[in-house]
Amino acid sequence: MPRPRIHDPERLLDVAERLVAERGPEEVTVRALALEAGVPNSTIYHSFGSLPALVGRAWLRGATHFLDVQENLVDEALAAEGPVAAVVAAADAPAVVARLRPDAARLMITVSPHRVLGPQLPSEVAEALHALDKRLVRLLVRLARELWQRGDGAAVEVITACVVDLPTALLRRELAEGRVGEDSRRRLAAAVSAVLALPPPKRRPSRTGKTTHTA
């Protein structure tokens, strides 16, 4: 019979999520993680195989939760208020996640996936991270099409500015402190609405003279 697990892997993921958000993935060591979790170093290798695998899975878990929340917010806003409200709701996702899981929100806003990708990351985790990135792109394209009936690169860049760039710029400091005030959320909503008040640039022609589109 297999030996029973004494230590919960989810607990290790929780600790890794917090440490990576606080220090960055480059500064997290097996010893530091084991001390924070109250487990022997060997537990990390037994449960996840390597430290990069644990960090990658922690980021993947946080990003999946974040995108789940973001997609639900978009669906609800589209059904109730329309596409502008849906983009505002998508931009507000970090603040919503911060109430539910502050470490996950801080991780998403401060650590890019490129910092956890590497040759030591298990292939299944790397593939899952790439799939999650494609899922985000599909959400951005969906919002662009809901607003302007187009999903080309220029339109998606405007949505990206609203959903990724503005929340990062306006909420980063408060997310690092584990909270987001209502005033900041209102300012973010106002900024997103102002950006959306202008239509995106015209579709950019490709080198062949054809209009470029985003899948």
Coordinates of C-alpha atoms in Angstrom, one line a residue:
M1 CA 0.0 0.0 0.0
P2 CA 1.2 3.6 -0.7
R3 CA 2.4 5.6 2.3
P4 CA -0.3 8.1 3.3
R5 CA 0.5 11.8 2.7
I6 CA 1.4 13.5 6.0
H7 CA 1.6 17.0 4.5
D8 CA -1.1 18.6 2.4
P9 CA 0.3 19.7 -1.1
E10 CA -2.2 22.5 -1.1
R11 CA -0.6 23.9 2.0
L12 CA 2.8 23.9 0.2
L13 CA 1.2 25.7 -2.7
D14 CA -0.3 28.3 -0.4
V15 CA 3.0 29.0 1.1
A16 CA 4.8 29.1 -2.3
E17 CA 2.1 31.5 -3.6
R18 CA 2.7 33.9 -0.7
L19 CA 6.5 33.7 -0.9
V20 CA 6.7 34.1 -4.6
A21 CA 4.3 37.1 -4.4
E22 CA 6.4 38.7 -1.6
R23 CA 9.9 37.9 -2.9
G24 CA 9.7 36.9 -6.5
P25 CA 10.3 33.4 -7.8
E26 CA 14.1 33.9 -8.1
E27 CA 14.4 34.5 -4.3
V28 CA 12.4 31.5 -3.1
T29 CA 14.5 28.6 -2.0
V30 CA 13.6 25.1 -0.8
R31 CA 14.9 25.8 2.7
A32 CA 12.8 29.0 3.0
L33 CA 9.7 27.3 1.7
A34 CA 10.2 24.3 3.9
L35 CA 10.7 26.5 7.0
E36 CA 7.6 28.6 6.3
A37 CA 5.5 25.5 5.7
G38 CA 6.9 23.6 8.7
V39 CA 8.0 20.6 6.7
P40 CA 11.3 18.8 5.9
N41 CA 13.0 19.8 2.6
S42 CA 12.4 16.3 1.3
T43 CA 8.6 16.9 1.4
I44 CA 8.9 19.4 -1.4
Y45 CA 10.7 17.0 -3.6
H46 CA 8.4 14.1 -2.6
S47 CA 5.3 16.1 -3.4
F48 CA 6.3 18.1 -6.5
G49 CA 9.6 16.7 -7.7
S50 CA 11.5 20.0 -7.7
L51 CA 11.2 23.6 -6.5
P52 CA 10.6 25.0 -10.1
A53 CA 7.7 22.5 -10.4
L54 CA 6.2 23.7 -7.1
V55 CA 6.6 27.4 -8.1
G56 CA 5.1 26.7 -11.5
R57 CA 2.1 24.9 -10.1
A58 CA 1.5 27.6 -7.5
W59 CA 1.5 30.2 -10.3
L60 CA -0.7 28.0 -12.5
R61 CA -3.2 27.5 -9.6
G62 CA -3.3 31.3 -8.9
A63 CA -3.7 32.2 -12.5
T64 CA -6.4 29.7 -13.1
H65 CA -8.4 31.0 -10.2
F66 CA -7.9 34.6 -11.4
L67 CA -9.1 33.8 -14.9
D68 CA -12.1 31.8 -13.6
V69 CA -13.1 34.8 -11.6
Q70 CA -12.5 37.2 -14.4
E71 CA -14.5 35.2 -16.9
N72 CA -17.4 34.9 -14.5
L73 CA -17.3 38.7 -13.9
V74 CA -17.4 39.3 -17.7
D75 CA -20.3 36.9 -18.2
E76 CA -22.4 38.5 -15.5
A77 CA -21.7 42.1 -16.7
L78 CA -22.4 41.2 -20.3
A79 CA -25.7 39.7 -19.3
A80 CA -26.7 42.6 -17.1
E81 CA -25.2 45.8 -18.5
G82 CA -23.4 45.2 -21.8
P83 CA -19.8 45.2 -23.2
V84 CA -18.4 48.4 -21.6
A85 CA -19.4 47.1 -18.2
A86 CA -17.9 43.8 -19.0
V87 CA -14.5 45.3 -19.8
V88 CA -14.7 47.3 -16.5
A89 CA -15.5 44.1 -14.7
A90 CA -12.6 42.3 -16.3
A91 CA -10.3 45.2 -15.2
D92 CA -11.7 45.0 -11.6
A93 CA -10.8 41.3 -11.4
P94 CA -7.6 41.9 -9.4
A95 CA -9.6 43.8 -6.7
V96 CA -12.2 41.0 -6.5
V97 CA -9.6 38.3 -6.3
A98 CA -7.8 40.3 -3.6
R99 CA -10.8 40.0 -1.3
L100 CA -10.9 36.2 -1.9
R101 CA -7.2 35.3 -2.1
P102 CA -4.9 38.3 -1.6
D103 CA -1.7 36.4 -2.3
A104 CA -3.1 35.1 -5.6
A105 CA -4.1 38.6 -6.7
R106 CA -0.7 40.0 -5.7
L107 CA 1.0 37.1 -7.5
M108 CA -0.9 37.8 -10.8
I109 CA -0.3 41.5 -10.7
T110 CA 3.5 41.4 -9.8
V111 CA 4.9 38.2 -11.3
S112 CA 4.7 37.5 -15.1
P113 CA 4.6 33.8 -16.2
H114 CA 7.9 34.3 -18.0
R115 CA 9.6 34.4 -14.6
V116 CA 8.3 31.0 -13.6
L117 CA 8.9 29.3 -17.1
G118 CA 12.2 27.6 -17.5
P119 CA 13.9 24.4 -18.6
Q120 CA 13.3 22.8 -15.2
L121 CA 9.6 23.3 -15.3
P122 CA 7.7 20.0 -16.0
S123 CA 6.3 19.9 -19.5
E124 CA 2.7 19.5 -18.4
V125 CA 2.9 22.6 -16.3
A126 CA 4.5 24.6 -19.1
E127 CA 1.8 23.4 -21.5
A128 CA -0.9 24.3 -19.0
L129 CA 0.6 27.8 -18.6
H130 CA 0.6 28.3 -22.3
A131 CA -3.0 27.1 -22.6
L132 CA -4.0 29.6 -19.9
D133 CA -2.3 32.4 -21.9
K134 CA -4.4 31.4 -24.9
R135 CA -7.5 31.4 -22.8
L136 CA -6.8 35.0 -21.7
V137 CA -6.3 36.0 -25.4
R138 CA -9.6 34.5 -26.3
L139 CA -11.3 36.5 -23.5
L140 CA -9.6 39.7 -24.8
V141 CA -10.7 39.0 -28.4
R142 CA -14.3 38.2 -27.2
L143 CA -14.5 41.6 -25.4
A144 CA -13.2 43.4 -28.5
R145 CA -15.8 41.7 -30.7
E146 CA -18.6 42.5 -28.2
L147 CA -17.6 46.2 -28.3
W148 CA -16.6 46.8 -31.9
Q149 CA -17.5 43.6 -33.8
R150 CA -13.8 43.1 -34.6
G151 CA -11.1 41.0 -33.1
D152 CA -8.0 42.3 -34.9
G153 CA -4.8 43.2 -33.2
A154 CA -5.4 47.0 -32.9
A155 CA -8.8 46.3 -31.1
V156 CA -7.4 43.7 -28.8
E157 CA -4.5 46.1 -27.8
V158 CA -7.1 48.6 -26.5
I159 CA -8.8 45.9 -24.5
T160 CA -5.4 44.7 -23.2
A161 CA -4.6 48.3 -22.1
C162 CA -7.9 48.3 -20.1
V163 CA -7.8 44.8 -18.6
V164 CA -4.0 44.3 -18.1
D165 CA -2.1 47.6 -18.2
L166 CA -4.4 50.0 -16.3
P167 CA -5.1 47.6 -13.4
T168 CA -1.3 46.9 -13.1
A169 CA -0.6 50.6 -13.0
L170 CA -3.4 51.8 -10.7
L171 CA -3.7 48.8 -8.3
R172 CA -0.1 47.4 -8.0
R173 CA 0.8 49.3 -4.8
E174 CA -2.4 48.4 -3.0
L175 CA -2.3 44.8 -4.1
A176 CA 1.2 44.5 -2.8
E177 CA -0.3 45.6 0.6
G178 CA -3.1 43.0 0.3
R179 CA -6.0 45.4 -0.1
V180 CA -7.7 47.6 -2.8
G181 CA -9.7 50.6 -1.8
E182 CA -13.0 51.5 -3.3
D183 CA -11.6 54.9 -4.4
S184 CA -9.0 53.1 -6.5
R185 CA -11.6 50.8 -8.0
R186 CA -13.7 53.7 -9.0
R187 CA -10.8 55.5 -10.6
L188 CA -9.9 52.3 -12.5
A189 CA -13.5 52.0 -13.8
A190 CA -13.4 55.7 -14.9
A191 CA -10.1 55.2 -16.6
V192 CA -11.3 52.1 -18.5
S193 CA -14.5 53.8 -19.5
A194 CA -12.5 56.8 -20.8
V195 CA -10.3 54.6 -22.9
L196 CA -13.3 52.8 -24.4
A197 CA -15.0 56.1 -25.3
L198 CA -12.6 56.3 -28.3
P199 CA -12.8 53.6 -31.0
P200 CA -9.7 51.5 -31.6
P201 CA -7.4 52.5 -34.5
K202 CA -8.3 51.3 -37.9
R203 CA -7.3 47.7 -38.8
R204 CA -3.6 47.6 -39.7
P205 CA -2.9 46.2 -43.2
S206 CA -0.4 43.4 -43.4
R207 CA 2.6 43.4 -45.7
T208 CA 0.5 41.8 -48.4
G209 CA -2.0 44.6 -48.2
K210 CA -4.7 42.5 -46.5
T211 CA -6.3 43.5 -43.2
T212 CA -4.8 41.7 -40.2
H213 CA -7.1 39.9 -37.7
T214 CA -6.7 38.1 -34.4
A215 CA -8.0 34.6 -34.2

